[in-house]
PDB file of C-alpha atoms in Angstrom:
ATOM      1  CA  ALA A   1     205.035  52.300  87.273  1.00 72.00           C
ATOM      2  CA  GLN A   2     207.411  54.973  88.305  1.00 83.00           C
ATOM      3  CA  THR A   3     209.891  56.464  85.918  1.00 93.00           C
ATOM      4  CA  VAL A   4     212.966  58.557  86.514  1.00 96.00           C
ATOM      5  CA  THR A   5     214.351  60.859  83.829  1.00 97.00           C
ATOM      6  CA  GLN A   6     217.820  62.385  83.696  1.00 97.00           C
ATOM      7  CA  SER A   7     217.939  64.561  80.607  1.00 96.00           C
ATOM      8  CA  GLN A   8     221.662  65.363  80.729  1.00 97.00           C
ATOM      9  CA  PRO A   9     223.771  62.458  79.509  1.00 96.00           C
ATOM     10  CA  GLU A  10     226.919  64.452  80.235  1.00 97.00           C
ATOM     11  CA  MET A  11     227.853  67.587  82.097  1.00 98.00           C
ATOM     12  CA  SER A  12     231.174  69.367  82.428  1.00 97.00           C
ATOM     13  CA  VAL A  13     232.267  71.870  85.087  1.00 98.00           C
ATOM     14  CA  GLN A  14     235.449  73.667  86.026  1.00 98.00           C
ATOM     15  CA  GLU A  15     237.063  72.667  89.270  1.00 97.00           C
ATOM     16  CA  ALA A  16     235.799  74.786  92.191  1.00 97.00           C
ATOM     17  CA  GLU A  17     232.697  75.827  90.282  1.00 98.00           C
ATOM     18  CA  THR A  18     229.103  74.794  90.924  1.00 98.00           C
ATOM     19  CA  VAL A  19     227.106  72.388  88.806  1.00 98.00           C
ATOM     20  CA  THR A  20     223.495  71.265  88.898  1.00 98.00           C
ATOM     21  CA  LEU A  21     222.297  67.882  87.648  1.00 98.00           C
ATOM     22  CA  SER A  22     218.649  67.534  86.821  1.00 98.00           C
ATOM     23  CA  CYS A  23     216.207  64.739  87.539  1.00 98.00           C
ATOM     24  CA  THR A  24     212.497  64.435  87.071  1.00 98.00           C
ATOM     25  CA  TYR A  25     210.257  61.547  87.991  1.00 97.00           C
ATOM     26  CA  ASP A  26     206.748  60.408  87.473  1.00 95.00           C
ATOM     27  CA  THR A  27     204.680  58.814  90.208  1.00 92.00           C
ATOM     28  CA  SER A  28     201.105  58.694  91.438  1.00 90.00           C
ATOM     29  CA  GLU A  29     202.207  58.177  94.999  1.00 88.00           C
ATOM     30  CA  SER A  30     202.265  61.043  97.483  1.00 87.00           C
ATOM     31  CA  ASP A  31     205.045  59.782  99.697  1.00 87.00           C
ATOM     32  CA  TYR A  32     208.307  58.267  98.563  1.00 90.00           C
ATOM     33  CA  TYR A  33     212.043  58.555  98.789  1.00 90.00           C
ATOM     34  CA  LEU A  34     214.503  60.022  96.346  1.00 94.00           C
ATOM     35  CA  PHE A  35     218.232  59.454  96.142  1.00 94.00           C
ATOM     36  CA  TRP A  36     221.309  60.513  94.297  1.00 97.00           C
ATOM     37  CA  TYR A  37     223.975  57.875  93.884  1.00 96.00           C
ATOM     38  CA  LYS A  38     227.483  58.361  92.535  1.00 97.00           C
ATOM     39  CA  GLN A  39     229.269  55.698  90.523  1.00 97.00           C
ATOM     40  CA  PRO A  40     232.995  56.455  90.026  1.00 96.00           C
ATOM     41  CA  PRO A  41     235.138  54.466  87.612  1.00 93.00           C
ATOM     42  CA  SER A  42     235.490  51.749  90.277  1.00 92.00           C
ATOM     43  CA  ARG A  43     231.760  51.180  89.684  1.00 93.00           C
ATOM     44  CA  GLN A  44     231.017  51.109  93.398  1.00 94.00           C
ATOM     45  CA  MET A  45     227.623  52.750  93.952  1.00 95.00           C
ATOM     46  CA  ILE A  46     227.884  55.404  96.641  1.00 94.00           C
ATOM     47  CA  LEU A  47     224.934  57.176  98.247  1.00 93.00           C
ATOM     48  CA  VAL A  48     225.336  60.925  97.900  1.00 96.00           C
ATOM     49  CA  ILE A  49     222.107  62.239  99.381  1.00 95.00           C
ATOM     50  CA  ARG A  50     218.529  61.222 100.080  1.00 92.00           C
ATOM     51  CA  GLN A  51     215.240  63.033 100.430  1.00 94.00           C
ATOM     52  CA  GLU A  52     211.951  61.997 101.983  1.00 90.00           C
ATOM     53  CA  ALA A  53     209.081  63.394  99.950  1.00 91.00           C
ATOM     54  CA  TYR A  54     207.099  64.336 103.016  1.00 90.00           C
ATOM     55  CA  LYS A  55     209.860  66.706 104.106  1.00 90.00           C
ATOM     56  CA  GLN A  56     209.671  70.118 102.506  1.00 87.00           C
ATOM     57  CA  GLN A  57     213.195  71.052 103.548  1.00 94.00           C
ATOM     58  CA  ASN A  58     215.845  70.306 100.942  1.00 96.00           C
ATOM     59  CA  ALA A  59     218.458  67.791 101.994  1.00 95.00           C
ATOM     60  CA  THR A  60     222.085  68.855 102.222  1.00 96.00           C
ATOM     61  CA  GLU A  61     225.295  66.944 102.734  1.00 95.00           C
ATOM     62  CA  ASN A  62     228.353  69.170 102.862  1.00 96.00           C
ATOM     63  CA  ARG A  63     228.926  70.361  99.254  1.00 98.00           C
ATOM     64  CA  PHE A  64     225.941  68.492  97.937  1.00 98.00           C
ATOM     65  CA  SER A  65     222.389  69.779  98.106  1.00 98.00           C
ATOM     66  CA  VAL A  66     219.124  69.102  96.374  1.00 98.00           C
ATOM     67  CA  ASN A  67     216.322  71.279  95.029  1.00 97.00           C
ATOM     68  CA  PHE A  68     213.228  69.205  95.628  1.00 97.00           C
ATOM     69  CA  GLN A  69     210.147  70.520  93.886  1.00 96.00           C
ATOM     70  CA  LYS A  70     207.391  68.011  94.723  1.00 95.00           C
ATOM     71  CA  ALA A  71     204.644  69.585  92.616  1.00 95.00           C
ATOM     72  CA  ALA A  72     206.899  69.685  89.576  1.00 96.00           C
ATOM     73  CA  LYS A  73     208.297  66.220  90.394  1.00 96.00           C
ATOM     74  CA  SER A  74     211.772  67.554  90.120  1.00 97.00           C
ATOM     75  CA  PHE A  75     214.816  66.569  92.190  1.00 98.00           C
ATOM     76  CA  SER A  76     218.032  68.272  91.088  1.00 98.00           C
ATOM     77  CA  LEU A  77     221.472  67.870  92.640  1.00 98.00           C
ATOM     78  CA  LYS A  78     223.767  70.820  93.194  1.00 98.00           C
ATOM     79  CA  ILE A  79     227.430  70.225  93.699  1.00 98.00           C
ATOM     80  CA  SER A  80     229.280  73.263  95.058  1.00 98.00           C
ATOM     81  CA  ASP A  81     233.049  73.791  94.881  1.00 98.00           C
ATOM     82  CA  SER A  82     233.453  70.891  92.493  1.00 98.00           C
ATOM     83  CA  GLN A  83     236.476  68.674  93.057  1.00 97.00           C
ATOM     84  CA  LEU A  84     238.302  66.303  90.766  1.00 97.00           C
ATOM     85  CA  GLY A  85     237.058  63.441  92.926  1.00 96.00           C
ATOM     86  CA  ASP A  86     233.472  64.302  92.066  1.00 98.00           C
ATOM     87  CA  ALA A  87     233.978  63.042  88.536  1.00 97.00           C
ATOM     88  CA  ALA A  88     231.658  60.076  88.140  1.00 97.00           C
ATOM     89  CA  MET A  89     228.301  58.905  86.880  1.00 97.00           C
ATOM     90  CA  TYR A  90     225.445  60.251  88.914  1.00 98.00           C
ATOM     91  CA  PHE A  91     222.199  58.409  89.113  1.00 97.00           C
ATOM     92  CA  CYS A  92     218.893  59.713  90.462  1.00 97.00           C
ATOM     93  CA  ALA A  93     216.719  57.045  92.021  1.00 95.00           C
ATOM     94  CA  TYR A  94     213.192  56.581  93.274  1.00 93.00           C
ATOM     95  CA  LEU A  95     211.906  54.346  96.070  1.00 88.00           C
ATOM     96  CA  SER A  96     208.292  53.555  96.750  1.00 83.00           C
ATOM     97  CA  PRO A  97     206.941  54.432 100.202  1.00 69.00           C
ATOM     98  CA  TYR A  98     205.841  50.853 100.672  1.00 65.00           C
ATOM     99  CA  SER A  99     209.475  49.861 100.930  1.00 52.00           C
ATOM    100  CA  GLY A 100     209.774  50.746 104.528  1.00 48.00           C
ATOM    101  CA  GLY A 101     211.373  47.439 105.157  1.00 48.00           C
ATOM    102  CA  GLY A 102     213.476  47.508 102.058  1.00 54.00           C
ATOM    103  CA  ALA A 103     210.980  45.425 100.109  1.00 64.00           C
ATOM    104  CA  ASP A 104     211.289  47.121  96.746  1.00 76.00           C
ATOM    105  CA  GLY A 105     214.164  47.820  94.427  1.00 84.00           C
ATOM    106  CA  LEU A 106     215.197  51.244  93.331  1.00 88.00           C
ATOM    107  CA  THR A 107     214.171  52.768  89.992  1.00 91.00           C
ATOM    108  CA  PHE A 108     217.122  54.512  88.446  1.00 95.00           C
ATOM    109  CA  GLY A 109     217.427  57.223  85.870  1.00 96.00           C
ATOM    110  CA  LYS A 110     219.825  56.720  82.979  1.00 96.00           C
ATOM    111  CA  GLY A 111     222.562  58.689  84.657  1.00 97.00           C
ATOM    112  CA  THR A 112     224.633  61.829  84.006  1.00 98.00           C
ATOM    113  CA  HIS A 113     228.333  61.612  83.382  1.00 97.00           C
ATOM    114  CA  LEU A 114     229.980  64.469  85.275  1.00 98.00           C
ATOM    115  CA  ILE A 115     233.345  65.675  84.053  1.00 98.00           C
ATOM    116  CA  ILE A 116     235.477  67.956  86.211  1.00 98.00           C
ATOM    117  CA  GLN A 117     237.846  70.192  84.263  1.00 97.00           C
ATOM    118  CA  PRO A 118     240.994  71.067  86.165  1.00 94.00           C
TER     119      PRO A 118
ATOM    120  CA  GLY B   1     227.770  51.693 108.462  1.00 70.00           C
ATOM    121  CA  ALA B   2     226.004  49.050 106.499  1.00 82.00           C
ATOM    122  CA  VAL B   3     228.371  46.997 104.319  1.00 90.00           C
ATOM    123  CA  VAL B   4     227.534  44.643 101.515  1.00 94.00           C
ATOM    124  CA  SER B   5     230.217  42.329 100.248  1.00 96.00           C
ATOM    125  CA  GLN B   6     230.008  40.833  96.766  1.00 97.00           C
ATOM    126  CA  HIS B   7     232.236  38.140  95.255  1.00 97.00           C
ATOM    127  CA  PRO B   8     233.833  37.519  92.923  1.00 98.00           C
ATOM    128  CA  SER B   9     234.622  40.957  91.552  1.00 97.00           C
ATOM    129  CA  ARG B  10     235.521  39.483  88.183  1.00 97.00           C
ATOM    130  CA  VAL B  11     234.863  36.165  86.534  1.00 98.00           C
ATOM    131  CA  ILE B  12     235.510  34.752  83.120  1.00 97.00           C
ATOM    132  CA  CYS B  13     233.740  31.577  82.169  1.00 96.00           C
ATOM    133  CA  LYS B  14     233.239  29.446  79.119  1.00 97.00           C
ATOM    134  CA  SER B  15     229.972  29.465  77.273  1.00 97.00           C
ATOM    135  CA  GLY B  16     227.617  26.773  78.619  1.00 97.00           C
ATOM    136  CA  THR B  17     228.983  26.744  82.160  1.00 97.00           C
ATOM    137  CA  SER B  18     227.428  28.204  85.265  1.00 97.00           C
ATOM    138  CA  VAL B  19     228.670  30.952  87.501  1.00 98.00           C
ATOM    139  CA  LYS B  20     227.700  31.783  91.088  1.00 98.00           C
ATOM    140  CA  ILE B  21     227.907  35.294  92.535  1.00 98.00           C
ATOM    141  CA  GLU B  22     227.630  35.861  96.267  1.00 97.00           C
ATOM    142  CA  CYS B  23     226.199  38.856  98.098  1.00 96.00           C
ATOM    143  CA  ARG B  24     226.610  39.176 101.841  1.00 95.00           C
ATOM    144  CA  SER B  25     225.409  41.812 104.297  1.00 93.00           C
ATOM    145  CA  LEU B  26     228.271  42.027 106.780  1.00 93.00           C
ATOM    146  CA  ASP B  27     226.880  44.001 109.687  1.00 88.00           C
ATOM    147  CA  PHE B  28     223.137  43.807 109.306  1.00 87.00           C
ATOM    148  CA  GLN B  29     220.430  41.356 108.433  1.00 87.00           C
ATOM    149  CA  ALA B  30     218.667  41.688 105.139  1.00 86.00           C
ATOM    150  CA  THR B  31     215.428  39.846 104.567  1.00 81.00           C
ATOM    151  CA  THR B  32     215.440  41.283 101.098  1.00 86.00           C
ATOM    152  CA  MET B  33     218.320  41.781  98.664  1.00 91.00           C
ATOM    153  CA  PHE B  34     218.246  43.017  95.104  1.00 93.00           C
ATOM    154  CA  TRP B  35     220.162  42.033  92.002  1.00 96.00           C
ATOM    155  CA  TYR B  36     220.799  44.548  89.258  1.00 96.00           C
ATOM    156  CA  ARG B  37     222.420  44.308  85.878  1.00 97.00           C
ATOM    157  CA  GLN B  38     224.323  47.158  84.270  1.00 96.00           C
ATOM    158  CA  PHE B  39     225.448  47.210  80.650  1.00 91.00           C
ATOM    159  CA  PRO B  40     228.355  49.511  79.709  1.00 88.00           C
ATOM    160  CA  LYS B  41     227.497  53.159  79.947  1.00 86.00           C
ATOM    161  CA  GLN B  42     223.954  52.403  80.967  1.00 91.00           C
ATOM    162  CA  SER B  43     221.913  52.520  84.130  1.00 93.00           C
ATOM    163  CA  LEU B  44     221.197  49.771  86.630  1.00 94.00           C
ATOM    164  CA  MET B  45     218.236  47.598  85.786  1.00 93.00           C
ATOM    165  CA  LEU B  46     216.575  45.621  88.535  1.00 92.00           C
ATOM    166  CA  MET B  47     216.612  41.916  87.683  1.00 94.00           C
ATOM    167  CA  ALA B  48     215.094  40.334  90.755  1.00 93.00           C
ATOM    168  CA  THR B  49     214.262  40.656  94.392  1.00 90.00           C
ATOM    169  CA  SER B  50     215.723  38.022  96.630  1.00 88.00           C
ATOM    170  CA  ASN B  51     213.595  37.096  99.631  1.00 82.00           C
ATOM    171  CA  GLU B  52     215.020  35.154 102.530  1.00 83.00           C
ATOM    172  CA  GLY B  53     213.314  31.820 102.914  1.00 82.00           C
ATOM    173  CA  SER B  54     211.101  32.152  99.863  1.00 83.00           C
ATOM    174  CA  LYS B  55     211.207  32.410  96.133  1.00 87.00           C
ATOM    175  CA  ALA B  56     212.735  35.342  94.387  1.00 91.00           C
ATOM    176  CA  THR B  57     210.612  37.826  92.492  1.00 91.00           C
ATOM    177  CA  TYR B  58     211.806  38.432  88.940  1.00 93.00           C
ATOM    178  CA  GLU B  59     211.243  41.531  86.864  1.00 92.00           C
ATOM    179  CA  GLN B  60     209.507  41.196  83.527  1.00 91.00           C
ATOM    180  CA  GLY B  61     211.757  39.803  80.858  1.00 93.00           C
ATOM    181  CA  VAL B  62     214.232  38.187  83.241  1.00 95.00           C
ATOM    182  CA  GLU B  63     214.528  34.439  82.825  1.00 94.00           C
ATOM    183  CA  LYS B  64     214.234  32.880  86.237  1.00 93.00           C
ATOM    184  CA  ASP B  65     215.619  29.583  85.019  1.00 95.00           C
ATOM    185  CA  LYS B  66     218.730  31.252  83.736  1.00 96.00           C
ATOM    186  CA  PHE B  67     219.294  33.515  86.710  1.00 97.00           C
ATOM    187  CA  LEU B  68     218.828  31.346  89.796  1.00 96.00           C
ATOM    188  CA  ILE B  69     218.585  33.190  93.099  1.00 94.00           C
ATOM    189  CA  ASN B  70     218.927  31.662  96.525  1.00 92.00           C
ATOM    190  CA  HIS B  71     218.567  33.529  99.748  1.00 89.00           C
ATOM    191  CA  ALA B  72     219.173  30.890 102.337  1.00 83.00           C
ATOM    192  CA  SER B  73     219.992  33.166 105.249  1.00 89.00           C
ATOM    193  CA  LEU B  74     219.485  36.731 106.428  1.00 89.00           C
ATOM    194  CA  THR B  75     222.974  37.697 105.329  1.00 92.00           C
ATOM    195  CA  LEU B  76     223.567  35.815 102.093  1.00 94.00           C
ATOM    196  CA  SER B  77     222.000  35.813  98.636  1.00 94.00           C
ATOM    197  CA  THR B  78     223.468  34.110  95.639  1.00 96.00           C
ATOM    198  CA  LEU B  79     222.881  34.654  91.928  1.00 97.00           C
ATOM    199  CA  THR B  80     223.762  31.754  89.628  1.00 97.00           C
ATOM    200  CA  VAL B  81     223.921  32.384  85.922  1.00 98.00           C
ATOM    201  CA  THR B  82     223.245  29.014  84.378  1.00 97.00           C
ATOM    202  CA  SER B  83     224.409  27.887  80.976  1.00 97.00           C
ATOM    203  CA  ALA B  84     226.015  31.222  80.413  1.00 97.00           C
ATOM    204  CA  HIS B  85     226.294  32.730  76.955  1.00 96.00           C
ATOM    205  CA  PRO B  86     228.265  35.705  75.685  1.00 96.00           C
ATOM    206  CA  GLU B  87     225.136  37.875  75.822  1.00 96.00           C
ATOM    207  CA  ASP B  88     225.055  37.305  79.583  1.00 96.00           C
ATOM    208  CA  SER B  89     228.336  39.186  79.879  1.00 97.00           C
ATOM    209  CA  SER B  90     227.634  42.202  82.020  1.00 96.00           C
ATOM    210  CA  PHE B  91     228.166  43.901  85.337  1.00 97.00           C
ATOM    211  CA  TYR B  92     226.024  42.468  88.101  1.00 98.00           C
ATOM    212  CA  ILE B  93     225.449  44.403  91.327  1.00 97.00           C
ATOM    213  CA  CYS B  94     223.599  43.381  94.513  1.00 96.00           C
ATOM    214  CA  SER B  95     222.170  45.643  97.168  1.00 94.00           C
ATOM    215  CA  ALA B  96     220.315  45.528 100.463  1.00 90.00           C
ATOM    216  CA  SER B  97     218.659  47.938 102.816  1.00 78.00           C
ATOM    217  CA  ALA B  98     219.616  48.250 106.422  1.00 69.00           C
ATOM    218  CA  GLY B  99     216.314  49.923 107.312  1.00 64.00           C
ATOM    219  CA  ALA B 100     213.400  52.001 106.278  1.00 59.00           C
ATOM    220  CA  GLY B 101     214.251  54.813 103.931  1.00 57.00           C
ATOM    221  CA  TYR B 102     217.981  54.672 104.588  1.00 62.00           C
ATOM    222  CA  GLY B 103     218.722  53.949 101.011  1.00 68.00           C
ATOM    223  CA  TYR B 104     220.381  50.885  99.770  1.00 85.00           C
ATOM    224  CA  THR B 105     223.969  49.731 100.236  1.00 90.00           C
ATOM    225  CA  PHE B 106     225.528  48.188  97.173  1.00 94.00           C
ATOM    226  CA  GLY B 107     228.093  45.503  96.707  1.00 96.00           C
ATOM    227  CA  SER B 108     231.137  46.320  94.638  1.00 96.00           C
ATOM    228  CA  GLY B 109     229.755  44.416  91.652  1.00 97.00           C
ATOM    229  CA  THR B 110     230.828  41.472  89.542  1.00 98.00           C
ATOM    230  CA  ARG B 111     232.031  41.743  86.007  1.00 97.00           C
ATOM    231  CA  LEU B 112     231.046  38.584  84.191  1.00 97.00           C
ATOM    232  CA  THR B 113     232.650  37.772  80.894  1.00 97.00           C
ATOM    233  CA  VAL B 114     231.462  34.726  78.992  1.00 97.00           C
ATOM    234  CA  VAL B 115     233.814  33.543  76.280  1.00 97.00           C
TER     235      VAL B 115
END
């Protein structure tokens, strides 16, 4: 079974600074998908960014980027120019490659609580 | 984009009663939907996979007779918590995928409180 580990229960960053959230995972599969989800106080899960394991290029979405190290099974999220609205729980998630049709659920890490200091 | 609607957002029920939670995909068809449970300050734990037209698949440790799942159409899955007890109080979230590798869209969740 796959496991996802987020070793930082809480992180704090000054507004406008950059912060990196770490995520490692364990799998025997060679192809898969990885995601970062954000859960603000409203508890709505919001997709931040996704990465296909077969792609070597790191995904980016505006101020959010990932550092995907497949051999090390590491998938960190970098948030640049942090804003107050970025404050939330961030969950790293793994999806099996056999879920092409959405057949499997996501495996989540325990989450990192991100605090933005004004 | 893909939207998943979940109702109710909050429900309080008496111990021993049953509660139904609905999850609808509004602009896409979902042959598979997922139900998660989230305890305070914890991660989401997959409870079961809801399959349209067939029986749900439950994760280990989840009581299928307590958490009844029905997926009668391509856009609607329901989770019924039967004979609810205070320990069933939690945040329940559904999700569905609009296509291969696109990630999953989540409903807004249901906070269940059993008194």
